[in-house]
XYZ file of C-alpha atoms in Angstrom:
672
model
C -26.661 -58.400 7.498
C -23.630 -56.681 9.021
C -24.746 -53.412 7.498
C -28.253 -53.844 8.927
C -26.782 -54.181 12.420
C -25.154 -50.768 12.133
C -28.236 -48.919 10.877
C -30.008 -48.536 14.285
C -26.740 -47.362 15.853
C -26.202 -44.800 13.114
C -29.762 -43.502 13.501
C -29.298 -43.218 17.278
C -26.042 -41.305 16.805
C -27.605 -38.773 14.461
C -30.628 -38.468 16.743
C -28.416 -37.811 19.781
C -26.469 -35.193 17.853
C -29.623 -33.323 16.820
C -31.107 -33.625 20.318
C -27.913 -32.157 21.810
C -28.102 -29.265 19.377
C -31.752 -28.620 20.299
C -31.091 -28.782 24.029
C -28.052 -26.525 23.724
C -30.069 -23.940 21.800
C -33.034 -24.024 24.136
C -31.301 -24.048 27.486
C -28.425 -21.623 26.978
C -28.563 -17.960 26.215
C -26.408 -16.379 23.519
C -24.153 -14.892 26.192
C -23.571 -18.279 27.839
C -22.816 -19.920 24.513
C -20.426 -17.137 23.610
C -18.545 -17.607 26.873
C -18.403 -21.356 26.268
C -17.234 -21.192 22.666
C -14.936 -18.179 22.671
C -12.032 -17.928 25.137
C -11.674 -14.876 27.296
C -8.964 -12.346 26.584
C -6.874 -13.714 29.478
C -7.111 -17.281 28.114
C -6.257 -16.010 24.647
C -3.113 -14.306 25.904
C -1.947 -17.385 27.788
C -2.837 -20.149 25.349
C -2.493 -18.521 21.944
C -0.038 -15.773 22.873
C -2.212 -13.229 21.067
C -1.797 -9.497 21.413
C -2.774 -8.138 24.832
C -5.697 -5.729 24.988
C -3.713 -3.055 26.799
C -4.908 -0.088 24.771
C -8.491 -0.545 25.976
C -7.309 -0.331 29.592
C -5.157 2.748 29.031
C -1.960 0.825 29.747
C 1.312 1.099 27.900
C 3.452 -1.746 26.710
C 6.866 -1.956 28.372
C 9.570 -2.238 25.747
C 12.712 -4.124 26.644
C 14.850 -4.143 23.517
C 14.978 -3.004 19.904
C 12.976 -6.012 18.717
C 10.118 -4.942 21.005
C 10.201 -1.456 19.500
C 10.069 -2.879 15.991
C 7.163 -5.195 16.766
C 5.236 -2.449 18.575
C 4.577 -0.869 15.198
C 2.225 -3.754 14.473
C 1.141 -4.089 18.142
C 2.179 -7.699 18.431
C 3.483 -9.794 21.276
C 7.201 -10.432 20.911
C 8.477 -13.865 19.873
C 5.086 -15.485 19.367
C 4.870 -17.900 16.442
C 1.732 -19.686 15.347
C 1.362 -23.394 14.811
C 1.724 -24.260 11.141
C -1.950 -25.102 11.006
C -2.255 -26.526 7.502
C 1.095 -28.314 7.650
C 0.276 -30.558 10.580
C -3.057 -31.680 9.078
C -1.125 -33.789 6.552
C -0.205 -36.020 9.495
C -3.746 -36.100 10.889
C -3.137 -33.451 13.574
C -5.261 -30.343 14.063
C -4.789 -27.267 16.252
C -8.278 -26.385 17.483
C -7.284 -22.793 18.260
C -7.664 -21.921 14.592
C -11.428 -22.382 14.959
C -11.516 -19.277 17.178
C -12.090 -16.790 14.391
C -9.964 -13.613 14.723
C -11.532 -10.186 15.136
C -10.419 -6.575 15.472
C -8.558 -5.569 18.618
C -10.643 -2.569 19.724
C -13.882 -0.781 18.957
C -11.919 2.278 17.852
C -10.351 0.219 15.060
C -13.815 -0.764 13.876
C -14.911 2.887 13.859
C -11.762 3.846 11.959
C -12.420 1.089 9.415
C -15.991 2.206 8.713
C -14.947 5.830 8.276
C -12.153 4.892 5.868
C -14.461 2.620 3.872
C -16.946 5.453 3.362
C -14.196 7.734 2.078
C -12.838 5.026 -0.207
C -16.291 4.315 -1.628
C -16.657 7.971 -2.574
C -13.202 7.868 -4.163
C -13.778 4.676 -6.188
C -17.164 5.927 -7.431
C -15.409 8.958 -8.928
C -12.922 6.871 -10.953
C -13.655 6.662 -14.678
C -12.518 3.125 -15.521
C -13.415 3.551 -19.194
C -11.019 6.486 -19.490
C -8.206 4.406 -17.978
C -9.047 1.659 -20.497
C -8.929 4.058 -23.454
C -5.769 5.912 -22.438
C -3.927 2.912 -20.930
C -2.866 5.386 -18.274
C -3.982 6.605 -14.836
C -4.408 10.375 -14.556
C -2.387 12.372 -12.056
C -5.587 13.653 -10.451
C -6.318 10.121 -9.230
C -2.855 9.831 -7.705
C -3.323 13.192 -5.987
C -6.584 12.006 -4.460
C -4.864 8.812 -3.309
C -2.226 10.922 -1.587
C -4.921 12.936 0.218
C -6.441 9.694 1.486
C -2.966 8.460 2.550
C -3.483 5.235 0.601
C 0.248 4.867 0.026
C 0.766 4.789 3.798
C -1.872 2.252 4.843
C 0.542 0.108 6.868
C 3.175 2.766 7.558
C 3.335 3.750 11.278
C 1.860 7.043 12.406
C 5.289 8.353 13.365
C 6.085 8.373 9.625
C 2.730 10.001 8.713
C 1.027 6.710 7.808
C -2.279 5.205 8.889
C -0.659 2.338 10.832
C -3.265 -0.256 9.837
C -2.841 -3.907 10.756
C -3.238 -6.689 8.180
C -6.984 -7.136 8.662
C -7.722 -3.426 8.226
C -5.301 -3.157 5.317
C -6.978 -6.082 3.533
C -10.363 -4.450 4.162
C -9.150 -1.264 2.468
C -7.863 -3.210 -0.524
C -11.204 -4.994 -0.718
C -12.979 -1.643 -0.952
C -10.518 -0.341 -3.566
C -10.682 -3.494 -5.692
C -13.609 -2.202 -7.763
C -10.797 -0.473 -9.681
C -8.379 -3.408 -10.213
C -5.644 -1.411 -11.975
C -5.154 1.103 -9.164
C -5.429 -1.599 -6.496
C -2.777 -3.781 -8.166
C -0.395 -0.823 -8.348
C -0.980 -0.100 -4.672
C -0.465 -3.772 -3.815
C 3.060 -3.767 -5.282
C 3.911 -0.530 -3.445
C 2.481 -1.569 -0.065
C 3.208 -5.278 0.292
C 6.589 -5.342 -1.420
C 8.216 -1.943 -1.048
C 6.775 -0.701 2.245
C 6.452 -4.095 3.958
C 10.069 -5.048 3.220
C 11.291 -1.853 4.904
C 8.933 -2.226 7.850
C 10.073 -5.752 8.653
C 13.675 -5.856 7.419
C 14.781 -2.250 6.944
C 17.232 -0.475 9.225
C 16.217 2.550 11.290
C 18.033 4.830 8.849
C 16.247 3.285 5.863
C 12.867 3.625 7.550
C 13.451 7.264 8.475
C 14.589 8.075 4.940
C 12.055 6.164 2.827
C 8.839 5.693 4.801
C 7.785 9.364 5.278
C 8.130 10.001 1.542
C 6.357 6.742 0.706
C 3.477 7.630 3.025
C 3.010 10.956 1.238
C 3.027 9.287 -2.179
C 6.124 11.211 -3.244
C 8.095 7.975 -3.523
C 6.415 4.955 -5.148
C 7.980 1.511 -4.687
C 7.622 -1.739 -6.601
C 9.357 -5.117 -6.841
C 11.633 -6.409 -9.601
C 11.663 -10.200 -9.315
C 10.541 -11.987 -12.505
C 12.917 -12.713 -15.371
C 12.294 -14.040 -18.862
C 14.015 -17.404 -18.337
C 13.217 -18.017 -14.673
C 9.492 -17.312 -14.325
C 8.235 -18.979 -11.145
C 11.613 -20.597 -10.480
C 13.024 -17.814 -8.336
C 16.237 -19.759 -7.714
C 17.283 -19.625 -11.371
C 17.477 -15.850 -11.803
C 20.412 -14.386 -13.720
C 20.483 -10.838 -12.314
C 23.635 -10.530 -10.214
C 24.963 -8.147 -7.581
C 28.749 -8.442 -7.477
C 30.854 -7.029 -4.650
C 33.649 -4.667 -5.632
C 37.236 -5.859 -5.215
C 38.283 -2.558 -3.665
C 35.196 -1.903 -1.506
C 33.306 -5.022 -0.291
C 30.287 -2.858 0.648
C 29.781 -1.643 -2.928
C 27.834 -3.908 -5.298
C 27.351 -3.743 -9.054
C 23.959 -4.936 -10.342
C 23.573 -6.382 -13.839
C 20.500 -8.042 -15.339
C 17.032 -7.524 -16.763
C 13.710 -7.822 -14.938
C 10.501 -8.436 -16.853
C 6.862 -7.395 -16.347
C 7.463 -5.012 -13.454
C 4.166 -3.794 -11.978
C 3.885 0.022 -12.108
C 7.455 0.255 -13.330
C 6.415 3.300 -15.366
C 5.704 5.399 -12.247
C 7.835 3.837 -9.498
C 10.762 5.764 -8.003
C 12.319 2.905 -6.003
C 12.772 -0.699 -7.110
C 13.180 -3.639 -4.731
C 15.520 -5.759 -6.865
C 15.985 -9.485 -6.274
C 19.616 -10.398 -7.101
C 22.021 -13.301 -6.887
C 24.945 -12.359 -4.656
C 26.621 -15.791 -4.419
C 27.030 -18.671 -6.854
C 26.939 -21.507 -4.316
C 25.171 -22.340 -1.055
C 27.015 -21.958 2.199
C 25.159 -25.067 3.395
C 22.457 -27.390 2.068
C 20.064 -26.390 4.853
C 19.795 -22.715 3.885
C 19.988 -21.054 0.464
C 21.911 -17.825 0.998
C 22.673 -16.991 -2.631
C 20.098 -14.195 -3.000
C 19.622 -10.690 -1.601
C 17.387 -7.637 -2.045
C 18.683 -4.179 -2.940
C 16.894 -0.845 -3.220
C 17.628 0.815 -6.568
C 16.496 4.339 -7.419
C 15.013 5.173 -10.782
C 17.515 7.959 -11.479
C 20.638 5.881 -10.784
C 23.085 5.583 -13.699
C 22.573 2.328 -15.595
C 18.823 1.952 -15.005
C 16.810 1.835 -18.242
C 13.022 1.408 -18.375
C 11.100 0.183 -21.409
C 7.869 1.780 -22.699
C 4.579 0.577 -21.219
C 3.531 -2.950 -22.207
C -0.089 -3.388 -23.342
C -1.871 -6.312 -21.707
C -5.135 -8.255 -21.933
C -6.453 -6.673 -18.744
C -5.351 -4.217 -16.074
C -4.794 -1.492 -18.642
C -3.012 1.500 -17.148
C -0.989 -0.735 -14.838
C 2.296 0.725 -16.116
C 3.840 -2.701 -16.781
C 7.444 -2.403 -18.033
C 10.751 -4.209 -18.461
C 13.711 -2.786 -16.523
C 17.376 -3.362 -17.327
C 20.209 -2.782 -14.864
C 23.636 -2.256 -16.387
C 26.558 -1.691 -14.009
C 24.335 -0.045 -11.380
C 26.382 0.810 -8.274
C 24.732 0.478 -4.837
C 26.111 0.615 -1.311
C 25.160 -2.236 1.010
C 24.879 0.018 4.057
C 22.152 2.144 2.460
C 20.522 -0.080 -0.129
C 20.712 -3.668 1.149
C 17.378 -4.817 2.623
C 17.839 -7.266 5.471
C 21.000 -9.321 5.713
C 23.183 -10.401 2.826
C 21.940 -13.779 1.598
C 18.519 -13.385 3.243
C 16.685 -12.607 0.003
C 14.918 -15.933 -0.439
C 13.595 -15.882 3.112
C 12.448 -12.261 2.743
C 10.635 -13.081 -0.493
C 8.804 -16.017 1.062
C 7.633 -13.897 3.992
C 6.511 -11.053 1.736
C 4.556 -13.504 -0.404
C 2.400 -14.388 2.598
C 1.213 -10.773 2.852
C 0.912 -10.330 -0.923
C -1.256 -13.420 -1.391
C -3.533 -12.544 1.516
C -4.064 -8.994 0.268
C -4.655 -10.236 -3.273
C -7.367 -12.545 -1.939
C -8.983 -9.541 -0.260
C -9.025 -7.785 -3.633
C -10.814 -10.821 -5.085
C -13.443 -10.529 -2.348
C -14.088 -6.900 -3.293
C -14.570 -7.711 -6.978
C -16.729 -10.725 -6.088
C -19.112 -8.564 -4.046
C -19.316 -6.037 -6.895
C -20.157 -8.787 -9.414
C -22.863 -10.159 -7.103
C -24.364 -6.679 -6.911
C -24.402 -6.372 -10.716
C -25.871 -9.862 -11.165
C -28.566 -9.267 -8.541
C -29.699 -6.021 -10.143
C -29.828 -7.761 -13.509
C -31.908 -10.711 -12.324
C -34.404 -8.427 -10.571
C -34.953 -6.192 -13.597
C -34.702 -8.626 -16.516
C -37.486 -10.846 -17.846
C -37.144 -13.906 -20.098
C -39.940 -16.081 -21.504
C -42.470 -14.046 -19.552
C -40.764 -14.642 -16.193
C -38.291 -12.699 -14.107
C -34.778 -14.101 -14.131
C -34.913 -14.152 -10.349
C -37.629 -16.841 -10.491
C -35.703 -19.218 -12.765
C -33.974 -22.171 -11.134
C -30.773 -22.156 -13.206
C -30.226 -18.463 -12.505
C -30.832 -19.046 -8.799
C -28.206 -21.814 -8.874
C -25.649 -19.421 -10.384
C -26.443 -16.773 -7.779
C -26.062 -19.351 -5.017
C -22.615 -20.383 -6.256
C -21.578 -16.741 -6.577
C -22.554 -15.971 -2.989
C -21.132 -19.083 -1.350
C -17.832 -18.724 -3.264
C -17.517 -15.104 -2.143
C -18.392 -15.984 1.444
C -15.804 -18.772 1.465
C -12.985 -16.675 0.007
C -13.837 -13.851 2.425
C -13.751 -16.255 5.385
C -10.366 -17.657 4.317
C -8.918 -14.207 3.664
C -9.759 -12.698 7.037
C -8.753 -15.862 8.869
C -5.316 -15.663 7.220
C -4.967 -11.925 7.865
C -6.052 -12.534 11.460
C -3.220 -15.031 11.880
C -0.815 -12.416 10.526
C -2.045 -9.925 13.122
C -2.096 -12.351 16.035
C 1.580 -13.284 16.027
C 4.837 -11.412 15.736
C 6.468 -14.083 13.577
C 3.593 -15.699 11.651
C 4.245 -18.722 9.431
C 1.498 -18.874 6.818
C 3.188 -20.174 3.671
C 0.531 -22.837 3.071
C -2.444 -20.865 4.416
C -1.756 -17.783 2.270
C -1.119 -19.921 -0.811
C -4.391 -21.823 -0.378
C -6.269 -18.560 0.143
C -4.827 -17.026 -3.016
C -5.482 -20.133 -5.131
C -9.069 -20.454 -3.964
C -9.888 -16.748 -4.277
C -8.460 -16.190 -7.761
C -9.853 -19.424 -9.219
C -13.330 -18.994 -7.762
C -13.449 -15.317 -8.710
C -12.889 -16.183 -12.362
C -15.699 -18.762 -12.187
C -17.868 -16.181 -10.465
C -17.200 -13.653 -13.254
C -18.163 -16.267 -15.853
C -21.452 -16.912 -14.028
C -22.126 -13.182 -13.970
C -21.408 -13.005 -17.698
C -23.896 -15.817 -18.370
C -26.578 -13.861 -16.489
C -25.940 -10.714 -18.555
C -25.728 -12.609 -21.846
C -24.503 -10.845 -24.983
C -24.728 -7.459 -23.286
C -21.948 -8.516 -20.938
C -19.353 -9.042 -23.709
C -19.708 -5.508 -25.082
C -16.409 -3.632 -24.854
C -16.548 -1.269 -21.884
C -19.225 -3.200 -19.996
C -18.262 -3.627 -16.307
C -18.496 -7.435 -16.445
C -16.314 -7.581 -19.563
C -13.732 -5.336 -17.943
C -13.659 -7.322 -14.718
C -13.331 -10.593 -16.623
C -10.167 -9.302 -18.300
C -8.758 -7.486 -15.269
C -8.977 -10.392 -12.827
C -7.471 -12.969 -15.189
C -3.814 -11.980 -14.512
C -4.310 -12.215 -10.726
C -4.026 -16.022 -10.756
C -0.533 -15.583 -12.265
C 0.465 -12.785 -9.893
C 3.263 -13.733 -7.471
C 3.329 -17.438 -8.498
C 0.886 -19.190 -10.907
C -1.759 -21.228 -9.133
C -0.697 -24.612 -10.500
C 2.835 -24.075 -9.192
C 1.443 -22.980 -5.821
C -0.617 -26.163 -5.625
C 2.491 -28.269 -6.049
C 4.477 -26.200 -3.545
C 1.821 -26.400 -0.812
C 1.276 -30.147 -1.128
C 5.027 -30.746 -1.418
C 5.675 -28.812 1.806
C 2.978 -30.777 3.620
C 4.170 -34.138 2.327
C 7.755 -33.373 3.316
C 6.637 -32.567 6.861
C 4.999 -36.000 7.031
C 7.826 -37.871 5.323
C 10.199 -37.050 8.165
C 7.757 -38.752 10.546
C 6.869 -41.818 8.450
C 10.190 -42.239 6.629
C 10.932 -45.599 8.223
C 7.390 -46.837 7.609
C 7.490 -45.871 3.916
C 10.870 -47.538 3.439
C 9.576 -50.797 4.909
C 6.175 -50.774 3.224
C 7.845 -50.360 -0.166
C 9.914 -53.494 0.508
C 7.296 -56.147 1.447
C 9.674 -59.055 0.802
C 12.127 -57.898 3.457
C 9.455 -56.542 5.823
C 6.344 -58.760 5.503
C 5.158 -57.904 9.031
C 4.975 -54.204 8.219
C 2.955 -54.973 5.081
C 0.521 -57.123 7.068
C 0.083 -54.453 9.750
C -0.503 -51.894 7.009
C -3.309 -53.998 5.545
C -4.918 -54.427 8.958
C -4.715 -50.712 9.768
C -6.110 -49.978 6.311
C -9.170 -52.063 7.085
C -9.449 -50.301 10.448
C -9.312 -46.930 8.700
C -12.094 -47.982 6.353
C -14.197 -49.050 9.319
C -13.587 -45.660 10.976
C -14.626 -43.918 7.776
C -17.881 -45.903 7.760
C -18.580 -44.781 11.333
C -17.814 -41.146 10.494
C -18.639 -38.556 11.653
C -18.752 -40.092 15.151
C -15.349 -41.572 15.965
C -12.422 -39.152 15.708
C -9.903 -37.940 18.250
C -10.015 -34.130 17.952
C -13.651 -33.513 18.987
C -13.821 -30.309 16.972
C -17.523 -29.951 17.667
C -16.607 -28.926 21.235
C -14.833 -25.818 19.912
C -17.738 -24.398 17.879
C -21.369 -23.507 18.450
C -23.536 -26.622 18.933
C -25.546 -25.845 15.798
C -22.400 -26.540 13.757
C -21.697 -29.991 15.191
C -22.218 -31.857 11.914
C -19.977 -29.558 9.787
C -17.317 -29.859 12.524
C -17.468 -33.637 12.229
C -17.220 -33.345 8.437
C -14.078 -31.272 8.937
C -12.589 -33.858 11.263
C -13.395 -36.561 8.728
C -11.541 -34.551 6.055
C -8.433 -34.324 8.265
C -8.636 -38.076 8.829
C -8.849 -38.727 5.063
C -5.928 -36.397 4.297
C -3.678 -38.282 6.714
C -4.487 -41.595 5.006
C -4.079 -40.382 1.427
C -0.808 -38.612 2.256
C 0.663 -41.864 3.536
C -0.749 -43.669 0.502
C 0.857 -41.154 -1.830
C 4.217 -41.594 -0.125
C 3.858 -45.366 -0.286
C 3.162 -45.291 -4.012
C 5.697 -42.670 -5.071
C 8.475 -42.694 -2.469
C 11.274 -40.334 -3.450
C 9.639 -39.722 -6.842
C 6.715 -37.880 -5.268
C 7.902 -34.519 -6.650
C 7.467 -35.901 -10.180
C 3.944 -37.165 -9.516
C 2.268 -33.811 -9.968
C -1.221 -35.229 -10.482
C -1.159 -36.793 -7.005
C 0.257 -33.608 -5.470
C -2.509 -31.576 -7.067
C -5.153 -33.847 -5.531
C -3.555 -33.474 -2.112
C -3.558 -29.693 -2.462
C -7.248 -29.724 -3.383
C -8.060 -31.735 -0.253
C -6.092 -29.468 2.074
C -7.696 -26.430 0.403
C -11.138 -27.843 1.188
C -10.016 -28.380 4.791
C -8.858 -24.783 5.139
C -12.058 -23.473 3.555
C -14.184 -25.574 5.918
C -12.111 -24.386 8.880
C -12.576 -20.727 7.973
C -16.308 -21.050 7.350
C -17.031 -23.053 10.501
C -15.021 -20.694 12.706
C -16.588 -17.608 11.177
C -20.196 -18.820 11.239
C -19.739 -20.113 14.797
C -18.565 -16.671 15.913
C -21.411 -14.980 14.010
C -24.045 -17.239 15.569
C -22.558 -16.957 19.049
C -22.575 -13.154 19.142
C -25.809 -12.822 17.155
C -24.627 -11.060 14.000
C -27.175 -10.066 11.400
C -28.081 -12.952 9.039
C -26.029 -15.409 11.094
C -28.519 -18.189 10.255
C -27.764 -17.564 6.589
C -24.045 -18.041 7.286
C -24.725 -21.252 9.165
C -26.801 -22.663 6.320
C -24.101 -21.897 3.762
C -21.513 -23.561 5.993
C -23.664 -26.692 6.218
C -24.044 -26.870 2.440
C -20.380 -26.191 1.688
C -19.089 -28.786 4.160
C -21.535 -31.369 2.856
C -20.394 -30.877 -0.745
C -16.739 -30.575 0.283
C -16.900 -33.985 1.927
C -18.166 -35.502 -1.337
C -15.350 -33.843 -3.304
C -12.760 -35.046 -0.787
C -14.039 -38.620 -1.020
C -13.726 -38.470 -4.811
C -10.151 -37.144 -4.651
C -9.162 -39.744 -2.039
C -10.585 -42.535 -4.191
C -8.507 -41.348 -7.153
C -5.351 -41.371 -5.037
C -6.003 -44.908 -3.800
C -6.690 -46.209 -7.328
C -4.063 -47.169 -9.883
C -3.052 -44.787 -12.642
C -4.895 -46.676 -15.346
C -8.105 -46.561 -13.298
C -7.999 -42.786 -12.828
C -6.909 -42.177 -16.405
C -3.612 -40.550 -15.377
C -1.492 -42.941 -17.452
C -3.637 -42.443 -20.544
C -3.615 -38.689 -20.039
C 0.174 -38.529 -19.927
C 0.547 -40.914 -22.862
C -1.771 -38.874 -25.089
C -0.066 -35.609 -24.079
C 3.325 -37.012 -25.114
C 1.869 -38.096 -28.461
C 0.635 -34.585 -29.082
C 4.084 -33.184 -28.282
C 5.723 -35.606 -30.704
C 3.341 -34.363 -33.393
C 4.058 -30.769 -32.284
C 0.363 -29.972 -32.318
C -3.016 -31.570 -32.894
C -2.216 -35.151 -33.891
C -5.625 -36.398 -35.094
C -6.448 -36.672 -38.791
C -9.467 -34.686 -39.982
C -12.638 -36.805 -40.355
C -12.901 -35.689 -44.009
C -9.630 -37.443 -44.866
C -9.873 -40.777 -46.714
C -7.403 -43.578 -47.266
C -7.460 -45.039 -50.792
């Protein structure tokens, strides 16, 4: 009976929401809606501290100190730092500014982008990927053409003969180049590790010496980070840089780095070393530093090329450093002991660019699959008319649209602030893009059938080439744990006292009782969703997207509750409960995907982009399904381990390890 009382109210709420959408569409022009939804440039400068649009007005920025000069190279406002958008959602907060989808600064940048894309398309069409596969090597003619296009200087300032592209434009170029994954991966290591480290942390002398040669392609850079025993644990590296007893500015590097991207062709290595054995303080790990090491320095030895499953021609090598002497004044990048912080910041750019590469391959696979379904017939019918094939095509398109929306939202954040903090956002973007791209390639392979597994077929090549990308930088499973751990720790500082009391109900019975009452209140709010939340996100987007905005707000509400529940169950042992952390990361990933899609489709509908209704429809469908997935994950977190199967899973895995393999007896075995 109680449920029946709520039904008329629920129907009225949905009716009012649809009526408001209809009235908003019929009474307001596109221009009025755009002005309502999107802030003006003056509001953007004041509220979000975005870059000023001075270039359009012919004005010049007034520099006040050296930091201003450094930041001018990326045309950013000094000392502006974004809200850690996906960190605060763990506590139920949400910064609505992120729903204002970023766009290019000027029309001239858009013109420059289109011209570059046309040139890159001509270049990529001329690349013979089969020859690279056969030879396991990239010809010098390709590198010469890359130098003509200034691809090695995409983000290098014009004063050093580069193209001076911001993050959004740079990602767009990598997206266009990604149809050749080997060349794009090599360029990624050069641009986002070697060049970016010098742009942000290099001295003026280092920039003047290295960047002009890097822009010309005469000096190729790459990073040396991974070691055989450390893997993703970057704090356990064994490569050391020891200061000389006679000259404290001279360091001797010893160690071996494994699986160095493009190590065969690189001239300069950005080497991650341990310079101290102990922390100065517990708050900051200052044991690591970065040094620039030249290929021709005494003590540097490079192994032959390593053959891999995919990305043939990548030039993957092992590099050993034995008593390599470097001078801190010329070869130290950043400050001594700043290596871990530098690496974390570089990873934000690397992961975002890698996601852009996934978008490029995804679009290429959709093109191949579409051509196949149009031309091919099966059982007397075109593939394009068969429901199961249509379902695969739908998933391919919506996955690509989602990863593209997340990628350019993240790159827009990088461009909008001088000191962006995107550790969680970039990680979620990389996880989503690489995982969904592999699923997308499998769907494309199913459409092509046996033809697609033939050696040399484009789908077969892409399936092998994109597989290592999920392990690039940090493997996706590790990234999931790191993102959820960072979010949980931000909440634990706020609810520490609550968790301590709720885990001791005998000593604090009142807290336990209040927790039960608030739990029932939360369930009641969930039943009333999507009508009763505090952020009113629907006000920030186009009225046609009111329901997806409410679904997003519901997801934030659920994440807050399950985060507290996870802390209540695990306490200090939360780091060991990886299955719970993975579920939290999946929820926050859905939230970020919904945010990117809603913001992007709202902008597209407001300004009247081509096929904007198509974008809106995909956003509706994704948010609807995302809400179902979030509810399932939240239910698993609230249940006990034996109900979700976690305890049985771990028990069976340990049994298998005891047996050192498959522990089940064959069904043909008999006991006499």
